[in-house]
GROMACS .gro file of C-alpha atoms in nm:
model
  352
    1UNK     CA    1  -1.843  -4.169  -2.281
    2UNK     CA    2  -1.743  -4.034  -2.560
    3UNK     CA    3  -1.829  -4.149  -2.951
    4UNK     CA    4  -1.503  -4.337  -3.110
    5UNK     CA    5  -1.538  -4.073  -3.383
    6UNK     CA    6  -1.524  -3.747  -3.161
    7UNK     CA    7  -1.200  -3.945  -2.982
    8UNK     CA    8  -1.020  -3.985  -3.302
    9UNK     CA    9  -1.082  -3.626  -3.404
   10UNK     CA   10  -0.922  -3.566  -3.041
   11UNK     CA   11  -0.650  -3.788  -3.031
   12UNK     CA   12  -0.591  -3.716  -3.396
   13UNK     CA   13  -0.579  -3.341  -3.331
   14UNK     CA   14  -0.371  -3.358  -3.029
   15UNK     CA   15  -0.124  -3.548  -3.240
   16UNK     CA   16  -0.167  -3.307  -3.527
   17UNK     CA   17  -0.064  -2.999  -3.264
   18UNK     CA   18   0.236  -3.173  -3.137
   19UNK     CA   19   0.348  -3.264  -3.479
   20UNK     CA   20   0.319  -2.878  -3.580
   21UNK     CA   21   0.464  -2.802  -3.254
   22UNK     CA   22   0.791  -3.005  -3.299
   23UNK     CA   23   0.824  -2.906  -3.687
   24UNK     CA   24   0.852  -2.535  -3.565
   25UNK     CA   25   1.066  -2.624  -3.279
   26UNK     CA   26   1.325  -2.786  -3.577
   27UNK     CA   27   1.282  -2.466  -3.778
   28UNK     CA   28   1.318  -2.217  -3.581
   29UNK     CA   29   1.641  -2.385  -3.447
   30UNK     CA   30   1.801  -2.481  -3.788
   31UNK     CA   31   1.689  -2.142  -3.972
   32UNK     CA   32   1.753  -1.891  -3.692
   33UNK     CA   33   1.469  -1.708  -3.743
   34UNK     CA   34   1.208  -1.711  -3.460
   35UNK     CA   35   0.814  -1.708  -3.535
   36UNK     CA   36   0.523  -1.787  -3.306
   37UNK     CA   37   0.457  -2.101  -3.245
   38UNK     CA   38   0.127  -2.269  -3.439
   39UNK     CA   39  -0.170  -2.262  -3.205
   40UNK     CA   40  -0.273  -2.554  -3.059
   41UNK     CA   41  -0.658  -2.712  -3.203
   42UNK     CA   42  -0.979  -2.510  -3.113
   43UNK     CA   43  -1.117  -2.596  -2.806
   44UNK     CA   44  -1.488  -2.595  -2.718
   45UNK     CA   45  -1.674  -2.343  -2.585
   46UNK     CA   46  -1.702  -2.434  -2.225
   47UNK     CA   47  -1.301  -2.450  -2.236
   48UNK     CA   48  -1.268  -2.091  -2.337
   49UNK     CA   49  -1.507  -1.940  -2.055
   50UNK     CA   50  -1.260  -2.099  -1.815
   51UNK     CA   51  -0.937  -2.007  -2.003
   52UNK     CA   52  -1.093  -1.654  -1.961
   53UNK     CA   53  -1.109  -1.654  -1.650
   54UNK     CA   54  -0.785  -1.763  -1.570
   55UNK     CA   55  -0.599  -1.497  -1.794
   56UNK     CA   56  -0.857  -1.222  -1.632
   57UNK     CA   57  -0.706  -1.363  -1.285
   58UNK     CA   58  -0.368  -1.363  -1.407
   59UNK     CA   59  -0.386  -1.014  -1.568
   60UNK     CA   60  -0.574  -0.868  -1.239
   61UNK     CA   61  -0.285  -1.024  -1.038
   62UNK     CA   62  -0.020  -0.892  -1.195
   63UNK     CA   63  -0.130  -0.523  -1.188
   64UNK     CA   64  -0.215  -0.570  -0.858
   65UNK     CA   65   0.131  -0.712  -0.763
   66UNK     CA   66   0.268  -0.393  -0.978
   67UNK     CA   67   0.024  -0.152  -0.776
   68UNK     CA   68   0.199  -0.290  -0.433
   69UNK     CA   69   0.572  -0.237  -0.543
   70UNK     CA   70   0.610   0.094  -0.335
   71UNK     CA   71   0.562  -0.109  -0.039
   72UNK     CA   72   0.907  -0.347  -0.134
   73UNK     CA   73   1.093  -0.079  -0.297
   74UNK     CA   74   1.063   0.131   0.040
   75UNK     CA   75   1.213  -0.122   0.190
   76UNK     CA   76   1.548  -0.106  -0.026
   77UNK     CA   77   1.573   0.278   0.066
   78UNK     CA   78   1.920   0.250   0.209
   79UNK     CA   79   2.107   0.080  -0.118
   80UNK     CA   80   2.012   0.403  -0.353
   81UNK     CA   81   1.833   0.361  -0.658
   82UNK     CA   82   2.151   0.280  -0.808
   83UNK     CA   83   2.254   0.000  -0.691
   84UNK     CA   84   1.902  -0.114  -0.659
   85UNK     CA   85   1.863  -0.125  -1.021
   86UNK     CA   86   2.229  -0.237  -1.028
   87UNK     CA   87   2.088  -0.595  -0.803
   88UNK     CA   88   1.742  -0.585  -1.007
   89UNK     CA   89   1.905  -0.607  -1.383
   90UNK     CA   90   2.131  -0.886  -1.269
   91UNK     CA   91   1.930  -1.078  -1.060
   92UNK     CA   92   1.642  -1.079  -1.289
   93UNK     CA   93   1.886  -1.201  -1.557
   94UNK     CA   94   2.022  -1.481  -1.344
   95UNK     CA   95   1.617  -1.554  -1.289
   96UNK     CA   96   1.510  -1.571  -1.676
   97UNK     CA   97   1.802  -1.769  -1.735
   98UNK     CA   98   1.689  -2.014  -1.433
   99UNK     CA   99   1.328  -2.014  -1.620
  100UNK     CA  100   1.476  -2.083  -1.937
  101UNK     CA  101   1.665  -2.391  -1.835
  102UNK     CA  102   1.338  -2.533  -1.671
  103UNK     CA  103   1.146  -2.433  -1.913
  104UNK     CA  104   1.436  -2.572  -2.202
  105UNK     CA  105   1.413  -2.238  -2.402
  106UNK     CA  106   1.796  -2.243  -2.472
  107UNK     CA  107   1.693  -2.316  -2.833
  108UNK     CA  108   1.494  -2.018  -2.822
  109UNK     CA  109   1.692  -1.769  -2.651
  110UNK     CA  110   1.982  -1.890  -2.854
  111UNK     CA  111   1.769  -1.811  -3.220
  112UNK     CA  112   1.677  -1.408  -3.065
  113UNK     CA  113   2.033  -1.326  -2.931
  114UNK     CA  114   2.195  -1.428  -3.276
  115UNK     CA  115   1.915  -1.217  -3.467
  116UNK     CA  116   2.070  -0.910  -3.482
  117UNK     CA  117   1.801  -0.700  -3.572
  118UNK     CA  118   1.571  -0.840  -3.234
  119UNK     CA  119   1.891  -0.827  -3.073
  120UNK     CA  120   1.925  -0.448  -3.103
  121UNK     CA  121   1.575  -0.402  -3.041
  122UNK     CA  122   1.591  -0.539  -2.770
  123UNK     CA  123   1.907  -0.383  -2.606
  124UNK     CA  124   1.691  -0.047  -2.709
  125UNK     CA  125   1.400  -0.174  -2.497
  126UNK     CA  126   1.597  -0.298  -2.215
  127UNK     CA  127   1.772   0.056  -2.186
  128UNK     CA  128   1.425   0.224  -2.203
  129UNK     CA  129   1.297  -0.037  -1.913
  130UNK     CA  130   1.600   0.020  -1.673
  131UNK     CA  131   1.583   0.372  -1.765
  132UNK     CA  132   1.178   0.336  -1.611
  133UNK     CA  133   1.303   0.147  -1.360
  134UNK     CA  134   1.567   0.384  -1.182
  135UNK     CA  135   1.336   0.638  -1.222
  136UNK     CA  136   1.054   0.442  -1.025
  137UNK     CA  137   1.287   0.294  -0.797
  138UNK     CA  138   1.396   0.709  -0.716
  139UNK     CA  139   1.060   0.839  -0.679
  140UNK     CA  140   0.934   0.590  -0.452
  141UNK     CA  141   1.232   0.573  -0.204
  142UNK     CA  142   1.272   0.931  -0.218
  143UNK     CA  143   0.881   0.960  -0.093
  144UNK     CA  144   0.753   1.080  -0.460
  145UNK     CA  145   0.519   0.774  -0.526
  146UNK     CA  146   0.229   0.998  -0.551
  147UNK     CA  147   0.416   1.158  -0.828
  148UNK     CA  148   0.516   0.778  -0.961
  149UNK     CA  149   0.151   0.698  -0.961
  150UNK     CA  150   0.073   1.042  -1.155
  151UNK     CA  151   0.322   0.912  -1.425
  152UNK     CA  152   0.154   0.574  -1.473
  153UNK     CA  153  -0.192   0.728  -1.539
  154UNK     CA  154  -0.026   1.006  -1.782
  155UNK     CA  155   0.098   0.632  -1.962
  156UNK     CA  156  -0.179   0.509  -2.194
  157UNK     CA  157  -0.227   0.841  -2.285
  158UNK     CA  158   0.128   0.917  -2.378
  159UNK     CA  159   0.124   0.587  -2.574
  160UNK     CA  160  -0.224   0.726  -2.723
  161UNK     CA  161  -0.053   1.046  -2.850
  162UNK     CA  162   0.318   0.870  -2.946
  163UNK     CA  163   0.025   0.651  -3.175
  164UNK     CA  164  -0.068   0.963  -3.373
  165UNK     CA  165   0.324   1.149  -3.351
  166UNK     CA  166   0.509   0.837  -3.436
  167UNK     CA  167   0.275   0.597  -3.622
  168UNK     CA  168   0.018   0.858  -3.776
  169UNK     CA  169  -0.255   0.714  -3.655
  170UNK     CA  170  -0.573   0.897  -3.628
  171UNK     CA  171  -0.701   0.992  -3.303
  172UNK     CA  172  -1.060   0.971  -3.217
  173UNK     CA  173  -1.254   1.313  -3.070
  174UNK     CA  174  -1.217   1.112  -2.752
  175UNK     CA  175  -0.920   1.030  -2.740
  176UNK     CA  176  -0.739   1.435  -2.869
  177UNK     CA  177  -1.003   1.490  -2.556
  178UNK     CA  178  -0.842   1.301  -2.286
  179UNK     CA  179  -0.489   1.357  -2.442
  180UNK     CA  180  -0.575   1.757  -2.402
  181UNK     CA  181  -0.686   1.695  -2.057
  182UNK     CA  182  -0.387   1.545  -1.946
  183UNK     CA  183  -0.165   1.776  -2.098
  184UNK     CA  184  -0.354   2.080  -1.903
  185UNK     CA  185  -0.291   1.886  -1.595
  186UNK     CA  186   0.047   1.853  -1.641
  187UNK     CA  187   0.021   2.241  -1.725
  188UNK     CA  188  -0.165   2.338  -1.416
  189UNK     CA  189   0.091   2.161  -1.213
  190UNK     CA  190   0.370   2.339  -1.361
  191UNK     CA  191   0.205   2.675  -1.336
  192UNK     CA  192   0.108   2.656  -0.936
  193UNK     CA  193   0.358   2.417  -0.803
  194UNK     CA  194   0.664   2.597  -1.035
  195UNK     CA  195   0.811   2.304  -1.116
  196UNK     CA  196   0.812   2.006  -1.377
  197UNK     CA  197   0.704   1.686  -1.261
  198UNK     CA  198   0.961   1.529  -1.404
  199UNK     CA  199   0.953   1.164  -1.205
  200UNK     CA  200   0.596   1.168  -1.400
  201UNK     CA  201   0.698   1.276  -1.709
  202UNK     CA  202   1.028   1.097  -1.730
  203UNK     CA  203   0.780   0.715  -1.648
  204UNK     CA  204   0.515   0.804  -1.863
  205UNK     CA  205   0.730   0.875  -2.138
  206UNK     CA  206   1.029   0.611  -2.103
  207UNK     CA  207   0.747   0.334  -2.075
  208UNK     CA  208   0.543   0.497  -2.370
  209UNK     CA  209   0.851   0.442  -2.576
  210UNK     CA  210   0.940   0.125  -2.489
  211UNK     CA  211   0.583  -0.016  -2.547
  212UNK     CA  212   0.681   0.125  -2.893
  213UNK     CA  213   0.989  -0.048  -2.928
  214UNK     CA  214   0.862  -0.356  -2.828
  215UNK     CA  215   0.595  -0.361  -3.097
  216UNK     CA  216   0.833  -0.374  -3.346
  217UNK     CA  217   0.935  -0.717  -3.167
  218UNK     CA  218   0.544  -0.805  -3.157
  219UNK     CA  219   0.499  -1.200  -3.108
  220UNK     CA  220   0.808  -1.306  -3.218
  221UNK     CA  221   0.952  -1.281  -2.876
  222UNK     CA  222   0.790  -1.399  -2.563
  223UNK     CA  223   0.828  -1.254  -2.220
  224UNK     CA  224   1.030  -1.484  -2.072
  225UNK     CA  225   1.299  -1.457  -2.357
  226UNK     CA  226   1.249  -1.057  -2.406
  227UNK     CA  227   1.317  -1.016  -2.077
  228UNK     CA  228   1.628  -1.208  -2.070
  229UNK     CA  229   1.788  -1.065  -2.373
  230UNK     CA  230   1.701  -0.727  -2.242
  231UNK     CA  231   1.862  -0.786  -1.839
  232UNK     CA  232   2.185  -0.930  -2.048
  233UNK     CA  233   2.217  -0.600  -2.270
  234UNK     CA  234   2.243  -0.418  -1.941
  235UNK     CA  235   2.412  -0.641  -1.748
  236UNK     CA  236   2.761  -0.493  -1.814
  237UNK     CA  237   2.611  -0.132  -1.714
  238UNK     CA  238   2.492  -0.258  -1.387
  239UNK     CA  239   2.799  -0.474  -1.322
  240UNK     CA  240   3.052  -0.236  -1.421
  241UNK     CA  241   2.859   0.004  -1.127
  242UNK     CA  242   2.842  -0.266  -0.898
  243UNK     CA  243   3.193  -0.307  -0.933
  244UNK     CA  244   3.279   0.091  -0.871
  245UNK     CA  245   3.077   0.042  -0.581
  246UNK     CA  246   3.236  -0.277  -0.463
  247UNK     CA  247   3.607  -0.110  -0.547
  248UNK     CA  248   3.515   0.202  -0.286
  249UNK     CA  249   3.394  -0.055  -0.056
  250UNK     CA  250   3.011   0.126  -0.062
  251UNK     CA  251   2.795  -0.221  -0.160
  252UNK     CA  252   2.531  -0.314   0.120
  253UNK     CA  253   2.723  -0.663   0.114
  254UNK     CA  254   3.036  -0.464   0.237
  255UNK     CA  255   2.890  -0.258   0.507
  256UNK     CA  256   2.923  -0.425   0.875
  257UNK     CA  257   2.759  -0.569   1.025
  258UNK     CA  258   2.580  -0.722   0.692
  259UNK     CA  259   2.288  -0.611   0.629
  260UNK     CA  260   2.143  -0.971   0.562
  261UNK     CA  261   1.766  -0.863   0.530
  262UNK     CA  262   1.844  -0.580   0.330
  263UNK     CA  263   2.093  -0.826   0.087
  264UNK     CA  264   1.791  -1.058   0.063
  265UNK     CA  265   1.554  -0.814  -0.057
  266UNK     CA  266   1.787  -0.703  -0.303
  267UNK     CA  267   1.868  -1.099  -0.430
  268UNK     CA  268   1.466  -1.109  -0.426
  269UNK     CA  269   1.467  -0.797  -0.695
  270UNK     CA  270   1.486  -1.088  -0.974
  271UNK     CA  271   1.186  -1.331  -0.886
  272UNK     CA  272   0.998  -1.019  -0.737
  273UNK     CA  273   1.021  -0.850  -1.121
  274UNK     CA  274   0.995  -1.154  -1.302
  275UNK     CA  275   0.683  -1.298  -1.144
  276UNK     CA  276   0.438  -1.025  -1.271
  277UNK     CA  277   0.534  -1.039  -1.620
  278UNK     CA  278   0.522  -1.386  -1.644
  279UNK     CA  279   0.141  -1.369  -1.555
  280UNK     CA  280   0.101  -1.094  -1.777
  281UNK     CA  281   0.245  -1.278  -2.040
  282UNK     CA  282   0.026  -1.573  -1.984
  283UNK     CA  283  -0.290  -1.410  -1.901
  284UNK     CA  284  -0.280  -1.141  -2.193
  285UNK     CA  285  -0.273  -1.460  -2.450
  286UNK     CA  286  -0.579  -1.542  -2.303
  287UNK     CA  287  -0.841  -1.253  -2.254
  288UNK     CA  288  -0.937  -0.977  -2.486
  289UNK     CA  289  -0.695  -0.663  -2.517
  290UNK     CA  290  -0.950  -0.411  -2.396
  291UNK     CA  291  -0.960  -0.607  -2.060
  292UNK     CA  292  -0.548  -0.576  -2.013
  293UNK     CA  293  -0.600  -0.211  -2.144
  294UNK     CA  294  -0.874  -0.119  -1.820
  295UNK     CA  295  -0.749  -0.323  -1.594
  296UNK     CA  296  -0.364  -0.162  -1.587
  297UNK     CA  297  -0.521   0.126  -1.437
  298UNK     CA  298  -0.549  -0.053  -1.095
  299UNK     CA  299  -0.145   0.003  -1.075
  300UNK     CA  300  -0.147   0.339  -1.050
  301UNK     CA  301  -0.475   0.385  -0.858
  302UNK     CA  302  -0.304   0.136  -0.534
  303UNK     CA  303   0.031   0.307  -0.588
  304UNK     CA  304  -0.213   0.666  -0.537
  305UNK     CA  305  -0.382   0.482  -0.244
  306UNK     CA  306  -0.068   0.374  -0.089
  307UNK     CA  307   0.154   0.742  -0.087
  308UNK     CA  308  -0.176   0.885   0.037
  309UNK     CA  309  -0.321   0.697   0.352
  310UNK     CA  310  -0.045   0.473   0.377
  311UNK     CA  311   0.303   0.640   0.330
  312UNK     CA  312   0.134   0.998   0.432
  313UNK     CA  313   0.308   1.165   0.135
  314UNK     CA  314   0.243   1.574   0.134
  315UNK     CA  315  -0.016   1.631  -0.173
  316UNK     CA  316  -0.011   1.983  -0.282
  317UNK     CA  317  -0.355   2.167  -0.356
  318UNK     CA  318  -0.139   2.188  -0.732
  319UNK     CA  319  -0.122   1.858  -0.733
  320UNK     CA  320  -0.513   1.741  -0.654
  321UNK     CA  321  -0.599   1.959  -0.929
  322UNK     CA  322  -0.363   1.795  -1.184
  323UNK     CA  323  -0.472   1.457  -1.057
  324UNK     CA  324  -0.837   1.583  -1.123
  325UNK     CA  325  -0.753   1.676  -1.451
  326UNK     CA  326  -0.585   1.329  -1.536
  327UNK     CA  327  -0.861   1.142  -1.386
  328UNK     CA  328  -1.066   1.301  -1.589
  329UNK     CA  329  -0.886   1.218  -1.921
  330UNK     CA  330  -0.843   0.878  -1.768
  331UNK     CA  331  -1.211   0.881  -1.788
  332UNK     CA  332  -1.269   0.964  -2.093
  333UNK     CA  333  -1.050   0.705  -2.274
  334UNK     CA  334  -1.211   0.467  -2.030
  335UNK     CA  335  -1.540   0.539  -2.173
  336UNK     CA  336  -1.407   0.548  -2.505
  337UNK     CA  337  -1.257   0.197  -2.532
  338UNK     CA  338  -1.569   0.053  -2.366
  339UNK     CA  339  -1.769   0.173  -2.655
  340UNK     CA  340  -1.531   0.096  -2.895
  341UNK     CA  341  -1.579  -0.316  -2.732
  342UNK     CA  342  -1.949  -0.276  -2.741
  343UNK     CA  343  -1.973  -0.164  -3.084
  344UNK     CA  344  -1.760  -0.493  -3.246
  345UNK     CA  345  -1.961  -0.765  -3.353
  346UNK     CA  346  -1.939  -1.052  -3.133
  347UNK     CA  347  -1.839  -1.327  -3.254
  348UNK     CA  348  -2.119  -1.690  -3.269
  349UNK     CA  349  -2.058  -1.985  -3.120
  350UNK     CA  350  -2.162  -2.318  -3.215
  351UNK     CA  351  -2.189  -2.635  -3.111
  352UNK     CA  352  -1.914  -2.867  -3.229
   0.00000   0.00000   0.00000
């Protein structure tokens, strides 16, 4: 049982937290500005060993969900990337506005919309998502996910060397290392396959930026509502080409007889794409960044998997050797941010 003391603190703190809570609810709604909510009271130590475990699931699940996206987006082959993306902006809208009226975020969505300078952020973002998006969406259904895959391990390192280009930060040996590597993969590829790999390029680089826009956001925008804001800046885009399509009679809801699985799948874009950023969102507020920044390598290593024993995708002696050279970088900023963790002073917990 516990002391009356230690149950004052709690109930006392619990009201405390939904006082703060509600004040910044009111704020945020009569001042227009949005800010991160206040946390809620410490909890004990016992409590955080479980919350950590329940982001690390949550994180883990959504990469792995990522990872297995070939296998739905093959599926969608006969719409064209188009008017995939077309179905995926606008049903993901119509989902995040579904969430936000169960969730009651109106407030909230509301305050970011009519912030101009989030608002264009975010339109910025969005365009830089769909942009990752089609591109994905082509590579896959044109049987390039190998070369998909190649792009999202190129990623962290692209962001790694935007860092240093963009923000002047200052690169560690390890890190100009694995950046160098890469880049002489992407070399080697272009030297004995003749071509650009530009489905790898084009992902690593449109989703290197956007991680950059999207810091300028930082907390003051959840997922839920950055999503939303984003899907409604290119809504018009993807309905004005659904409606070309639609006015030439080429939608899959025109064709006969209807394709009714096929229309499904495409209705399903918006739930399908929501779902894993809505445990990333909850999950990364709950483990330690270094754990989000290892474990979104298991994305591109199932997506590898997949084109190679599952979808029997043609990988070129040139393109085994610029894997190599990748995993090899990959590697090495791997071993980099593990030392980085061990080296920082953990933190000691006492009894309350």
């Amino acid at each position: 049982m516990t002391p009356p003391d230690r149950a004052g603190r709690t109930n006392r703190a619990g009201r405390v937290g939904r006082t703060n809570r509600t004040d910044w609810a009111t704020r945020s709604h009569r001042t227009g500005r949005v800010s991160a909510p206040p946390p809620d009271p410490a909890p004990g130590p016992g409590h955080h060993a479980t919350t950590t475990r329940t982001g690390a699931a949550l994180v883990l699940g959504c990469y792995v969900l990522w990872g297995f996206f070939p296998l739905y987006f093959r599926l969608l082959s006969a719409a064209g990337s188009l008017e995939v993306i077309g179905n995926r902006v606008v049903w993901t809208l119509a989902t995040c506005l579904v969430l936000t009226a169960v969730r009651h975020r109106w407030r909230v969505l509301w305050s970011v919309a009519s912030t101009p300078g989030l608002l264009g952020t975010l339109a910025v973002s969005g365009a830089l998502v769909s942009l990752n998006w089609l591109v994905y969406v082509y590579g896959v259904t044109t049987g390039r996910t190998a070369d998909a895959a190649l792009g999202y391990f190129i990623n962290p390192l692209a962001t790694v060397a935007l860092a240093a280009l963009v923000l002047g930060e200052r690169l560690r040996r390890a890190q100009v290392v694995a950046v160098g590597l890469a880049a002489a993969g992407v070399v080697v590829l272009v030297v004995l396959q003749g071509s650009l790999p530009w489905i790898s390029l084009a992902l690593a680089l449109s989703f290197s930026l956007y991680g950059l826009v999207k810091k300028q956001v930082g907390t003051r925008v959840d997922a839920l509502t950055g999503v939303a804001v984003e899907t409604a800046a290119m809504s018009p885009l993807a309905l004005a080409y659904l409606g070309w399509l639609a006015a030439h009679e080429s939608l899959v809801v025109q064709a006969s007889p209807l394709p009714l699985p096929l229309v499904v799948l495409l209705v399903a874009a918006g739930p399908v794409t929501a779902l894993p950023l809505l445990l990333f969102a909850a999950g990364t507020r709950q483990v330690p960044l270094s754990l989000v920044g290892l474990s979104q390598y298991l994305t591109p290593i199932t997506q590898f998997l997949l084109a190679w024993a599952v979808f029997r995708e043609d990988i070129s002696p040139a393109r085994w050797a610029a894997m190599a050279l990748v995993w090899a970088a990959v590697a090495v900023l791997v071993t980099d941010t593990v030392r980085q963790v061990a080296r920082r002073p953990r933190p000691h917990l006492t009894n309350p």
